[in-house]
Coordinates of C-alpha atoms (C1' of nucleotides) in Angstrom, one line a residue:
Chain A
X1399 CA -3.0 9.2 -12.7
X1400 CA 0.8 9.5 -13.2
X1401 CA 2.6 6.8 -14.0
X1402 CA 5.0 7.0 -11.3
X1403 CA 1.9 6.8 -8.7
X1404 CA 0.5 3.5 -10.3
X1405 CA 3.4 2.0 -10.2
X1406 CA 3.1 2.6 -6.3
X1407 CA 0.2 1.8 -6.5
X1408 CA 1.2 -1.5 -7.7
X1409 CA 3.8 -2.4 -5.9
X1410 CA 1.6 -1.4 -2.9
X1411 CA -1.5 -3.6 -3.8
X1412 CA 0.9 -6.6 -4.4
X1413 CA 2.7 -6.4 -1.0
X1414 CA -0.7 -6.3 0.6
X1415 CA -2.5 -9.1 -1.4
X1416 CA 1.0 -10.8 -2.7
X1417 CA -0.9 -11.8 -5.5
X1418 CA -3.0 -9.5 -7.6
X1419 CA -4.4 -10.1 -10.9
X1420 CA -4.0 -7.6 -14.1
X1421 CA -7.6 -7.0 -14.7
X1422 CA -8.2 -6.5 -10.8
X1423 CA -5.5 -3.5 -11.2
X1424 CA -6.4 -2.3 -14.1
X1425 CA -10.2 -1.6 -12.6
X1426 CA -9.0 -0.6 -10.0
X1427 CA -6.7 2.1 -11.0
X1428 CA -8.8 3.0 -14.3
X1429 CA -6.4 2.1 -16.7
X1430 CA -6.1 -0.5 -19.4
X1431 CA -4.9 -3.8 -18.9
X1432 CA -2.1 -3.3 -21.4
X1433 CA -1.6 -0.1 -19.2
X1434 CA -0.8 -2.3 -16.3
X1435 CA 1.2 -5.0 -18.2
X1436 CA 3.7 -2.8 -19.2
X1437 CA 3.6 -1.2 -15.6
X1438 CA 3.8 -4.9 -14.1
X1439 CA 6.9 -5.7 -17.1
X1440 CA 9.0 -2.6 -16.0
X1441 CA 8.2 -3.1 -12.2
X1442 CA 10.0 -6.8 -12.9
X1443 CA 13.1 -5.2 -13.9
X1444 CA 13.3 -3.3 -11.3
X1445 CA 12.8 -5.9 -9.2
X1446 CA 9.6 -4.9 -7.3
X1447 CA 7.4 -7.7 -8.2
X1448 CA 7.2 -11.1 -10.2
X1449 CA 5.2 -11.3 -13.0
X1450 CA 3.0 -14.5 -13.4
X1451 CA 0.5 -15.7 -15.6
X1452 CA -2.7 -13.2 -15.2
X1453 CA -0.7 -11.2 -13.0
X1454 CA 1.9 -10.4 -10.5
X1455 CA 3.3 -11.8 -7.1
X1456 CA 6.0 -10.2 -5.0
X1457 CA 9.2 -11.5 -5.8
X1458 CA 11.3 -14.6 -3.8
X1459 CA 8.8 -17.5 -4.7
X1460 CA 7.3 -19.0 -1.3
X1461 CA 4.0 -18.1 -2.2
X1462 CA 3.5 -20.9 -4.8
X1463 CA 2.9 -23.4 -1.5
X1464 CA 0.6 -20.9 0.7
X1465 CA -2.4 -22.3 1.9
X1466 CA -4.6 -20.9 -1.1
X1467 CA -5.8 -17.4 -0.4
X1468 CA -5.5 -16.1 -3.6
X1469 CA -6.5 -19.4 -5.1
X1470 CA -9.6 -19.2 -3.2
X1471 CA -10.3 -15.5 -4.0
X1472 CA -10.6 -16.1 -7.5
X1473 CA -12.4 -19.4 -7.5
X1474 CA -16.1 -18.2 -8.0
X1475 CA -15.8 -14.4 -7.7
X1476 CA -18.9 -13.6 -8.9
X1477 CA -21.0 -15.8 -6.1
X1478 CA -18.3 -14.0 -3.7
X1479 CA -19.2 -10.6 -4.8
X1480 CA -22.9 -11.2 -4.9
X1481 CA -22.9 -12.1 -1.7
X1482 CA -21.1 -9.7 -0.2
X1483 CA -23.2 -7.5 -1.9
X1484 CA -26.3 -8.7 -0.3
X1485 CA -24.4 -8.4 3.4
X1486 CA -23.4 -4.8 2.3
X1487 CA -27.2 -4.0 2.2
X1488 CA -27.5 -5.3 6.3
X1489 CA -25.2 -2.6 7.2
X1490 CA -26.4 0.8 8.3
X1491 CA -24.3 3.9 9.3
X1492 CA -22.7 3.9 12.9
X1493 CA -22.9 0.2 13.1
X1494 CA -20.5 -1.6 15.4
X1495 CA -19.9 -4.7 12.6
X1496 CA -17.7 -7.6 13.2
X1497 CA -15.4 -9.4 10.0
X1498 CA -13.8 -12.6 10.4
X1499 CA -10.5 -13.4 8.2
X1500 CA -11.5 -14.8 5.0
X1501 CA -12.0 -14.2 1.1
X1502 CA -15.8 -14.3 1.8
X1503 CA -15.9 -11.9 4.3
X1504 CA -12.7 -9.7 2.1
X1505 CA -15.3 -9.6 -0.8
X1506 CA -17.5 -7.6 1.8
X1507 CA -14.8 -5.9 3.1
X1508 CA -14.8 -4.4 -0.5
X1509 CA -17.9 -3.5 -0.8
X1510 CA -17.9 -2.1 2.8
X1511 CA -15.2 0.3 2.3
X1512 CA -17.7 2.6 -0.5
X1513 CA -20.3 2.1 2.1
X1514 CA -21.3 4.2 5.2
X1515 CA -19.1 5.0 8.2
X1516 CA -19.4 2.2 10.6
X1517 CA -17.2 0.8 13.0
X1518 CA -15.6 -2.3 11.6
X1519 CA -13.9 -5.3 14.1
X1520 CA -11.4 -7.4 12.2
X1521 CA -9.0 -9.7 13.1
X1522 CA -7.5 -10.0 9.4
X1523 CA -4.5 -7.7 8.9
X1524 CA -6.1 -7.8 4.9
X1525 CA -9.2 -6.4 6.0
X1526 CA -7.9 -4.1 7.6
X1527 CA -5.2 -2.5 5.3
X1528 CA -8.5 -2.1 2.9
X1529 CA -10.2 0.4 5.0
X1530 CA -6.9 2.0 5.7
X1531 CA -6.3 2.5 2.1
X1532 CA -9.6 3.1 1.1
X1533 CA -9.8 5.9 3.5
X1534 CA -6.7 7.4 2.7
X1535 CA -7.5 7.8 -1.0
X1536 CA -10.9 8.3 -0.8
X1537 CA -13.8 9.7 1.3
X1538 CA -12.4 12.1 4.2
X1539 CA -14.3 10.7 6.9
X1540 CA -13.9 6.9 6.5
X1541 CA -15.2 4.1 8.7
X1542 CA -13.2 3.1 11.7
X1543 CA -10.9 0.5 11.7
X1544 CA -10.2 -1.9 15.2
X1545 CA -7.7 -4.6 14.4
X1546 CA -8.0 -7.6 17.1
X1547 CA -4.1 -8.8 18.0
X1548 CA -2.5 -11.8 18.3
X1549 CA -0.6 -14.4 16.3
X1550 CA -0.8 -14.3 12.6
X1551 CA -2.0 -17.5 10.6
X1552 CA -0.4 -18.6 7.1
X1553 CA -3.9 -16.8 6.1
X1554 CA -3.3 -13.5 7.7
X1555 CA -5.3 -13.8 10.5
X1556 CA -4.7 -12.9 14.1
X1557 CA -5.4 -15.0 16.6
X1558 CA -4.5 -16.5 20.1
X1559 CA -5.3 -15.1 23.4
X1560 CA -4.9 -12.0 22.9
X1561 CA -7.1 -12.0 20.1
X1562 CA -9.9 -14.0 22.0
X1563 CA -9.0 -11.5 25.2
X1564 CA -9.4 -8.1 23.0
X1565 CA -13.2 -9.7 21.7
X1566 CA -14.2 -10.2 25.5
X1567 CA -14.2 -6.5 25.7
X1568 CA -16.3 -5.8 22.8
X1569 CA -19.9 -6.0 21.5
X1570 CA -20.5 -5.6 18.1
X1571 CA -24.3 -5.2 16.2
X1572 CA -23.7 -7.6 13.7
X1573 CA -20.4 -10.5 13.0
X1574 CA -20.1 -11.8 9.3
X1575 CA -18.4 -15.0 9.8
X1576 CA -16.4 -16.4 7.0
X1577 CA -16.6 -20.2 7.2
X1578 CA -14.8 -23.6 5.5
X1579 CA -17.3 -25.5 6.0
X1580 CA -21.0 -25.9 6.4
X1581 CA -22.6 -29.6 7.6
X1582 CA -25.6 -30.2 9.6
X1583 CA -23.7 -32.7 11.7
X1584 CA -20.0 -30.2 12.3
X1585 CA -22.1 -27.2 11.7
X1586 CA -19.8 -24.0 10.9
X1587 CA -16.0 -25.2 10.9
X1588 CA -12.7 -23.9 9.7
X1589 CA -9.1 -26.6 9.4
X1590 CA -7.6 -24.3 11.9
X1591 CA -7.6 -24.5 15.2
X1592 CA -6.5 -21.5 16.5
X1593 CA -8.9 -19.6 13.8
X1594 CA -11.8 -21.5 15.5
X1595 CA -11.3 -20.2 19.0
X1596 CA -10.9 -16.8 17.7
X1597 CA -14.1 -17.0 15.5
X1598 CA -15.9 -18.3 18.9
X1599 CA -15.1 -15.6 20.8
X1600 CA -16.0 -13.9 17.9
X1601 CA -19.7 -14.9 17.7
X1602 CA -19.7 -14.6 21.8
X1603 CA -18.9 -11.1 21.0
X1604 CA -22.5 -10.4 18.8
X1605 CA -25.6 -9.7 19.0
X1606 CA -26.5 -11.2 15.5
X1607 CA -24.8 -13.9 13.6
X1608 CA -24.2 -13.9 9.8
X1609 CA -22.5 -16.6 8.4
X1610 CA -21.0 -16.1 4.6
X1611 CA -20.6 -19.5 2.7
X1612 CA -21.0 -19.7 -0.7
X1613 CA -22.7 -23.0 -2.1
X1614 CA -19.4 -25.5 -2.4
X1615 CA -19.3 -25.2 1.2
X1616 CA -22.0 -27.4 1.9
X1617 CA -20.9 -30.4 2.9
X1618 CA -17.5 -30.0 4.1
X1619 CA -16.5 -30.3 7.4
X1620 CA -13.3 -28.7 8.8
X1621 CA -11.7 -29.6 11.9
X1622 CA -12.8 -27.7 14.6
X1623 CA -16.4 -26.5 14.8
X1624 CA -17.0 -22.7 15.1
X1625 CA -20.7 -22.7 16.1
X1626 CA -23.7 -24.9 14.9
X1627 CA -26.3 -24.2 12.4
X1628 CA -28.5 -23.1 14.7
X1629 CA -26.5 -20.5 16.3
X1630 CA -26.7 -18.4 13.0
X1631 CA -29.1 -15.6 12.9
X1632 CA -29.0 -15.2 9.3
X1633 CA -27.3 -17.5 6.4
X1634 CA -25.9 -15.9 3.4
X1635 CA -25.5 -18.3 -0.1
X1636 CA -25.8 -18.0 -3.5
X1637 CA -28.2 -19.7 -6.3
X1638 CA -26.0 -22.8 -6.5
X1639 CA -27.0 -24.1 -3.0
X1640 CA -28.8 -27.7 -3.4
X1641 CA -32.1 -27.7 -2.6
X1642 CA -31.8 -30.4 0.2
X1643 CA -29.1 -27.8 1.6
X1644 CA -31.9 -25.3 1.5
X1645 CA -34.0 -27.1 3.3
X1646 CA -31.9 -28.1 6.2
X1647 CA -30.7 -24.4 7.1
X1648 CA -34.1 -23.1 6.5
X1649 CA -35.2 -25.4 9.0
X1650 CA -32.0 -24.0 11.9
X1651 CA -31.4 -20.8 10.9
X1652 CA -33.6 -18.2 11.6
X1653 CA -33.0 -16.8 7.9
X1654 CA -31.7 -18.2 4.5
X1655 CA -30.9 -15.4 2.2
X1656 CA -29.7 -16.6 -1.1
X1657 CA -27.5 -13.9 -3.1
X1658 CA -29.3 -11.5 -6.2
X1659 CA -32.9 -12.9 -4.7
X1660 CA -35.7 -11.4 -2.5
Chain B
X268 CA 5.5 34.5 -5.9
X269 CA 9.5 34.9 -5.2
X270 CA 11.3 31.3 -6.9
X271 CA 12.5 30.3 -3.7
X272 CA 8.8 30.8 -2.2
X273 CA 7.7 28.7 -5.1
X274 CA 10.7 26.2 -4.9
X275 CA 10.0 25.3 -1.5
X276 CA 6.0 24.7 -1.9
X277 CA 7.0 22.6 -4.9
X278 CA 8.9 20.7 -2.5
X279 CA 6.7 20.3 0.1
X280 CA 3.9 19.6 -2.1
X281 CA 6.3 16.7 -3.6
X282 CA 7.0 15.3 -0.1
X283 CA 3.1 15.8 0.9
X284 CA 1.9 14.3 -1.7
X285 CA 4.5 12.0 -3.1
X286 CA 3.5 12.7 -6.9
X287 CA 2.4 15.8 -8.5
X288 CA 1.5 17.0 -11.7
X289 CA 3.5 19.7 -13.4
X290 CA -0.1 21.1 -14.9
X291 CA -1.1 20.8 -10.9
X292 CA 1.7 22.9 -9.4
X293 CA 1.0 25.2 -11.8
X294 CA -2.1 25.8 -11.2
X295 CA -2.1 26.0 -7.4
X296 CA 1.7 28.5 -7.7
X297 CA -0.1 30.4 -10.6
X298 CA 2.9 30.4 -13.0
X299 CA 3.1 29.1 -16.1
X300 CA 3.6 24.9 -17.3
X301 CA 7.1 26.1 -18.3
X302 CA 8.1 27.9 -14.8
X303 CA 6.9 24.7 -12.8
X304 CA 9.2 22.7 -15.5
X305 CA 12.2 25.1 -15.1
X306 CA 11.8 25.0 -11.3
X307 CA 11.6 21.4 -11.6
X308 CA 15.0 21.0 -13.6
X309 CA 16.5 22.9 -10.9
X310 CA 15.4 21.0 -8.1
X311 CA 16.4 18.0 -9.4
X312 CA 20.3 18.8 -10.0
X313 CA 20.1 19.3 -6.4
X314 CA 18.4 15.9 -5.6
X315 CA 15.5 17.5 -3.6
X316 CA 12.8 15.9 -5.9
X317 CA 13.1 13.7 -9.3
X318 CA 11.6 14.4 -12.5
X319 CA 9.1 11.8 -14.1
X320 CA 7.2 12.6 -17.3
X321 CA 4.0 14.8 -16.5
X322 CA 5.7 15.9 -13.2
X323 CA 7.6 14.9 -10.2
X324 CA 8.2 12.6 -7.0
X325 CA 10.2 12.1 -4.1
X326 CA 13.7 10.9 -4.8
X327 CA 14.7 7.4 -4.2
X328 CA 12.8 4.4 -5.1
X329 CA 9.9 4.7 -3.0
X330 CA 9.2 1.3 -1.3
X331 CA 5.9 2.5 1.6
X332 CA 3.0 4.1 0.9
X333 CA 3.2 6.4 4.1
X334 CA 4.2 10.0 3.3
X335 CA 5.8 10.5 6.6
X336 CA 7.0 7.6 7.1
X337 CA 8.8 7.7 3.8
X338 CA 10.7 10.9 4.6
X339 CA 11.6 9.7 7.7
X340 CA 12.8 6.6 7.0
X341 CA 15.3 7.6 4.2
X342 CA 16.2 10.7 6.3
X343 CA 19.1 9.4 8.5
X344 CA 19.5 5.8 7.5
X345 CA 23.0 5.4 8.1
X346 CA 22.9 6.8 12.3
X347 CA 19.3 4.7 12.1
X348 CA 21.2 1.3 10.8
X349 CA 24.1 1.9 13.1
X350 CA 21.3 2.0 16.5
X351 CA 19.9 -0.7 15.1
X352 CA 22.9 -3.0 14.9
X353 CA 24.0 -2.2 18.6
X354 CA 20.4 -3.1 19.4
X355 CA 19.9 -6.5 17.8
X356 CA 23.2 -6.8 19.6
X357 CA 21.3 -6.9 23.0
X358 CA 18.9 -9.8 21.6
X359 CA 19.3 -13.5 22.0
X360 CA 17.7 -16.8 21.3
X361 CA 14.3 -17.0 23.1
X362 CA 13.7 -13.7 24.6
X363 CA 10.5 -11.8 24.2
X364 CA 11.0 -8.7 22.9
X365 CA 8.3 -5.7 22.5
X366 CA 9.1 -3.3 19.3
X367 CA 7.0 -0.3 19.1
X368 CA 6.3 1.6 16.3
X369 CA 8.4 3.9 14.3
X370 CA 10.8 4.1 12.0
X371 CA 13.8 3.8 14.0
X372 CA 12.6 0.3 15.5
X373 CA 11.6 -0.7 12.0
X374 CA 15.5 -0.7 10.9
X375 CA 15.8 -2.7 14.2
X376 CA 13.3 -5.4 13.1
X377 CA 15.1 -5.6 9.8
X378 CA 18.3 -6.9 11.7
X379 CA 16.1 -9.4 13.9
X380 CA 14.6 -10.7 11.1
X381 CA 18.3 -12.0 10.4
X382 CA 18.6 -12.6 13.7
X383 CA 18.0 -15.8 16.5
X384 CA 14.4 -16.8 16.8
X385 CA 12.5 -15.1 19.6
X386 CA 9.3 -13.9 20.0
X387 CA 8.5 -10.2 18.9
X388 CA 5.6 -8.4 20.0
X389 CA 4.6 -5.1 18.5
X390 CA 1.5 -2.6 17.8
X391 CA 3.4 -2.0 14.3
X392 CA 1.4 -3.2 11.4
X393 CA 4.6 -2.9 9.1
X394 CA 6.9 -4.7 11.6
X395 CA 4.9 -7.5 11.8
X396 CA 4.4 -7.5 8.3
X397 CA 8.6 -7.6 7.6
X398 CA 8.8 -10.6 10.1
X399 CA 5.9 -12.0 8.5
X400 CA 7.6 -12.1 5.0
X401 CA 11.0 -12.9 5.9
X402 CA 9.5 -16.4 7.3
X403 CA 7.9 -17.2 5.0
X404 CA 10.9 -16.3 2.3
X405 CA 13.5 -17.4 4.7
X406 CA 14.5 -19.8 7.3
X407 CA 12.1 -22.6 7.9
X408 CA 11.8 -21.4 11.3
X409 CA 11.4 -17.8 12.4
X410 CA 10.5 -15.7 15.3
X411 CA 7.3 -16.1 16.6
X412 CA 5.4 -12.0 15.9
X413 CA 2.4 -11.1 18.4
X414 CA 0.8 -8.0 17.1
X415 CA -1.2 -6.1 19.4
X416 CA -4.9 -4.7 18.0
X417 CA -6.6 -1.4 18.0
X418 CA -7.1 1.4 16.3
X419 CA -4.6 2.5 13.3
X420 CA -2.8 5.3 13.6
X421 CA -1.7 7.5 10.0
X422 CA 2.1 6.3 10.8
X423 CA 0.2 2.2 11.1
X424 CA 0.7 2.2 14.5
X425 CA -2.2 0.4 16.3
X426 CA -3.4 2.2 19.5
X427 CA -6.1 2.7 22.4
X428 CA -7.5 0.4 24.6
X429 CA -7.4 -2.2 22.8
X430 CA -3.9 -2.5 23.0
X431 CA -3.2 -1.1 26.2
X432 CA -5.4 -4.0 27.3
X433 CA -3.6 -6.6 25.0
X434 CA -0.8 -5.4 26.8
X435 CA -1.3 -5.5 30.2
X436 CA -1.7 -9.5 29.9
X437 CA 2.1 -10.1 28.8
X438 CA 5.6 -9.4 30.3
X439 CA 8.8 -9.0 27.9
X440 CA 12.4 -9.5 28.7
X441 CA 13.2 -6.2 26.9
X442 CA 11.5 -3.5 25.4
X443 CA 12.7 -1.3 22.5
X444 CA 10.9 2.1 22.5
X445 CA 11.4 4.5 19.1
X446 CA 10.7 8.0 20.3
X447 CA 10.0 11.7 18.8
X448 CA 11.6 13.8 21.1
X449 CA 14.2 13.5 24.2
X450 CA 14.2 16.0 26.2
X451 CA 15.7 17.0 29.8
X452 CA 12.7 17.9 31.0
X453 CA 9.9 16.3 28.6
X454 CA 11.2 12.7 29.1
X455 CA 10.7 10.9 26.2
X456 CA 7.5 12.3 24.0
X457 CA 5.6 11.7 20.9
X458 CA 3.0 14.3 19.0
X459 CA 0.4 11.5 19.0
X460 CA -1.5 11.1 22.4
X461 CA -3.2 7.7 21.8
X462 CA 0.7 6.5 20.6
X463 CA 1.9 7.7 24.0
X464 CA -0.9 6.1 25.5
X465 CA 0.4 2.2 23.9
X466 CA 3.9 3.1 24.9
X467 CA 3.4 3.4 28.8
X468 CA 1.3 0.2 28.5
X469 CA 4.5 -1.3 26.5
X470 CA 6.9 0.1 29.0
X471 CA 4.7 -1.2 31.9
X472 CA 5.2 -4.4 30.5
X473 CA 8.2 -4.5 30.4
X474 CA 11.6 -5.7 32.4
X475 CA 14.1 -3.7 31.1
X476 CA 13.4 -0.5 28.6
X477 CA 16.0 0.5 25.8
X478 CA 15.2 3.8 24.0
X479 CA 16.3 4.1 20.6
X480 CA 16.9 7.7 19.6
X481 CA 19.0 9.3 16.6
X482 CA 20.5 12.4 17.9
X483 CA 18.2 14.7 16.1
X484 CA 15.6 13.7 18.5
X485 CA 17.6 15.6 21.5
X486 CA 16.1 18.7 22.4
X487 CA 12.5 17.9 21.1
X488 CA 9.3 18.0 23.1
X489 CA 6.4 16.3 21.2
X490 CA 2.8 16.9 22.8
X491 CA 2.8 13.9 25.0
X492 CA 5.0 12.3 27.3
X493 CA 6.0 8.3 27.0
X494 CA 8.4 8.0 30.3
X495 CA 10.6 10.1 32.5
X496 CA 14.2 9.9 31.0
X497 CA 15.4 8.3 34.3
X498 CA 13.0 5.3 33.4
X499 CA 15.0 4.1 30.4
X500 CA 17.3 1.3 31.6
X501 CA 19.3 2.3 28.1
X502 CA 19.7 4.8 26.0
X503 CA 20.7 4.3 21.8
X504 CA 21.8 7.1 20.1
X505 CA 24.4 7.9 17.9
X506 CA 27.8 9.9 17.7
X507 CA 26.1 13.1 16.8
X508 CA 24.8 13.5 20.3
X509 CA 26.1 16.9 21.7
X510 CA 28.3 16.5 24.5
X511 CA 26.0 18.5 26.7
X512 CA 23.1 15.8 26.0
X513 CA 25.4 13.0 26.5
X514 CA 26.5 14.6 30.4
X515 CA 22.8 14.7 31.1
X516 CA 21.7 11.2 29.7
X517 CA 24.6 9.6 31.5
X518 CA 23.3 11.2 34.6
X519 CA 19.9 10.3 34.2
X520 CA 19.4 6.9 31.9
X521 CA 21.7 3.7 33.5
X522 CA 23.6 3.4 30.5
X523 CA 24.0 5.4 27.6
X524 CA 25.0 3.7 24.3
X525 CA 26.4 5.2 21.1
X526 CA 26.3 3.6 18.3
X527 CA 29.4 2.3 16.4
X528 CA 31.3 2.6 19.7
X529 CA 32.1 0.4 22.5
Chain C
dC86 C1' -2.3 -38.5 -24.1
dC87 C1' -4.7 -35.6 -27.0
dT88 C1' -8.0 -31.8 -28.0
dG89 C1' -11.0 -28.0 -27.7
dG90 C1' -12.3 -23.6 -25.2
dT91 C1' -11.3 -19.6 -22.6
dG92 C1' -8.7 -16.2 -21.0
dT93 C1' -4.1 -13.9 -21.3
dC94 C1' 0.0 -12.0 -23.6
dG95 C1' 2.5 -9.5 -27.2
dT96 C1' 2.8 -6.3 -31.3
dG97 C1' 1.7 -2.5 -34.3
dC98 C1' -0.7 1.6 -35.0
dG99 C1' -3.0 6.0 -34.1
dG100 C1' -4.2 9.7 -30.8
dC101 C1' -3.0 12.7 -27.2
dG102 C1' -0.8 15.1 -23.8
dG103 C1' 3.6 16.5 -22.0
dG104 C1' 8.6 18.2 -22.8
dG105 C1' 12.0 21.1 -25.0
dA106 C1' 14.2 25.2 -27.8
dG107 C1' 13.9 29.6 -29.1
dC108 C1' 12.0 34.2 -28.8
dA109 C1' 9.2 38.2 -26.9
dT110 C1' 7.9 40.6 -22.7
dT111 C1' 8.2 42.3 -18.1
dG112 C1' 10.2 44.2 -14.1
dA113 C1' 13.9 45.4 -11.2
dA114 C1' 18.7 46.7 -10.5
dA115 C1' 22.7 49.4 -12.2
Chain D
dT1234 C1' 18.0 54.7 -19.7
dT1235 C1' 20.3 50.4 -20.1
dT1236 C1' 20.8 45.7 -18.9
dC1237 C1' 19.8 41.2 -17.4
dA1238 C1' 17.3 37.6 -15.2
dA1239 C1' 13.0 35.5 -15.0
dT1240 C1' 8.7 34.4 -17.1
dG1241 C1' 5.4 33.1 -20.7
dC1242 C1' 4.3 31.7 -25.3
dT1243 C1' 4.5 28.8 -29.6
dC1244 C1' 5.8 25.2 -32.5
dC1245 C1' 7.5 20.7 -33.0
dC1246 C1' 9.0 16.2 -31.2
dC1247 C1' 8.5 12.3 -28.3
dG1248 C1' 6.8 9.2 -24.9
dC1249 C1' 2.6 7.2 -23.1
dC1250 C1' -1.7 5.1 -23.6
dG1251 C1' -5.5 2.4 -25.6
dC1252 C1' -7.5 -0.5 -29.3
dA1253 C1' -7.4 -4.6 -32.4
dC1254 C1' -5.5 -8.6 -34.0
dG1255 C1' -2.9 -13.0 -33.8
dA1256 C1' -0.3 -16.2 -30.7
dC1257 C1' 0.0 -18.6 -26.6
dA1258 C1' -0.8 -20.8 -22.0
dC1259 C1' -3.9 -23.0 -18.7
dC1260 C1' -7.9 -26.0 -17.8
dA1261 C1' -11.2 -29.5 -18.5
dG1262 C1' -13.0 -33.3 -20.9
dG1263 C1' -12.6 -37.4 -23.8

DNA sequence: CCTGGTGTCGTGCGGCGGGGAGCATTGAAA
DNA sequence: TTTCAATGCTCCCCGCCGCACGACACCAGG
């Protein structure tokens, strides 16, 4: 890897993600983390991106105030990842699989991209630009990539009629729904309204429900409902999951899988 | 292996790949470290690659992460910047304007971003991306960006029927179409069928179209044809249009527009 | 407000791979 | 045959990278 390349590479990642993290980079590009602070120290002389503590943002603040993405995508990585794990191993080659904008539903984007070839339906312009990355640099026949339109969200996500219009027309095996909250009374919600309507049409769209929530979402409700508890096929937490929580969504949902067990 | 043989596939290995490795060249050329180094020097004092340590890249501070796209845009900025001021021009407060995707219309979207608030729509992942980032750095307010789903294209167009269909629901005040080739006979063309395909929806849906060409563009037939010259209500180009070319887009287009002149 | 803990940042050193200067060799043109 | 440009080779220098250690910033808890 020439130096000149990472740097791209870097620059690239952190217009996509605006905020990366060194030890994400230096994973991801195979290099030492000292290897990408010096990168990340003469990129901010040139201008190309803002260094921050534990990483880098692109430059012109604004991002401070954002709704939280990257917040959220570091909060508990490691339930994140394991459950995306377990929702990799639901997805078989040529599958037709739906992703709603999220970090939950990002983490398996990641894991989905060194997976099989499957057709993926997203309506986050994050998700997407991972497969289209991933299958530049890597495997020559990558997974297809259908990115629903519409309006784009703080969050990244597109939605609006034309995003609900565009799902009408398709039917997908399998949706993983990303969700802010989780409450036997509100069932699945979100704080955004428009996000909601697209995530119904969403569901309306699939055979098989999955719903991605990690344990802290228990409990919260968010604005507007997506679907209730019982409309979820399958359920996808991690260890952390109370057990009265347990018990509820074993009792609606068809299936309770909890992260790293059988 | 003549030098000139070997200086142009060092070239378009450079521009292909964007990076390469001296000990890579060398290998595929079968010459020696030192002749790739040499050849490198030379190519350099004539600006058609820069040197790095442990090879070379493309010249000037490489911003995408599209090959192409990356050649083209630095190729003819000056003519591109000069279409795309007389076309912001044509854009006020509150109209809905479509953008479709190429480079040429990309320098456009960098003036509206500057520009009045109106509401953009485009099937160009980077465009929406430019007016995505310049609200949210900028003015409190900015344009409202639809962007049309499908399929990605290599140049991050999104395409098929998907977007044809996403289309088909909305009108716009004015369209601004970037094209490959302009031809007498061809109409306007592009190599890429499915991108053809999205333009006639984006031209259907449209009031009034305004092609944006460079004069470079004049003469060319790509595989697939967008519209009939006689269909553009404008025509952008610049003042290295042949005289010839101009006669025959006068006759055909409505008006005829170059660039820098009134 | 203070205090401990965790993770990140900066510096110095050693290893390694690439770059440069000079010279021998080759092949083609005069 | 002579001459010259181009190529390859070798030795030495230098920049880049990774590791280890100490300093520091953020976060949570009292």
């Amino acid at each position: 890897m020439l130096p000149a390349a990472r740097h791209q590479a870097i620059v690239d990642t952190v217009q996509r993600e605006r905020v990366v993290r060194v030890s994400d980079l230096a994973q991801q590009l195979g290099v030492s983390l000292m290897t990408v602070r010096r990168d990340i120290e003469l990129l901010e002389e040139s201008g190309k991106v803002e260094r921050i503590h534990g990483g880098a943002k692109l430059p012109g603040g604004a991002t401070t105030h954002e709704p939280g993405f990257e917040l959220k995508s570091t909060q508990f990585p490691a339930e994140k990842r394991s459950i995306a794990v377990e929702a990799a191993g639901m997805v078989h080659e040529g599958m037709a699989v739906g992703l709603s904008a999220g970090t939950t539903t990002w983490a398996l984007a990641q894991e989905l991209v060194k997976g099989p070839r499957i057709t993926v339906v997203t309506n986050s312009v994050r998700i997407a630009d991972l497969f289209h990355q991933g299958a530049a640099a890597g495997a020559p026949f990558g997974s297809t990539v259908i990115l629903i339109g519409g309006e784009r969200t703080p969050s990244d996500a597109l939605v609006g009629p034309i995003a609900t219009a565009a799902l009408k027309q398709l039917h997908l095996d399998l949706l993983f729904l990303g969700v802010h909250g989780m409450d036997p009374d509100a069932g699945f919600t979100t704080p955004n309204l428009l996000e909601a309507e697209t995530d119904r049409a969403f569901v309306a769209a699939s055979r098989k429900l999955v719903v991605l929530a990690d344990h802290t979402k228990w409990g919260t409700q968010g604005m507007s409902t997506i679907a209730a508890l019982e409309e979820a096929d399958e359920v996808i937490s991690d260890a952390g999951l109370s057990a009265d929580a347990r018990r509820i969504l074993e009792e609606s949902v068809s299936r309770l899988r909890i992260a790293g067990q059988p």
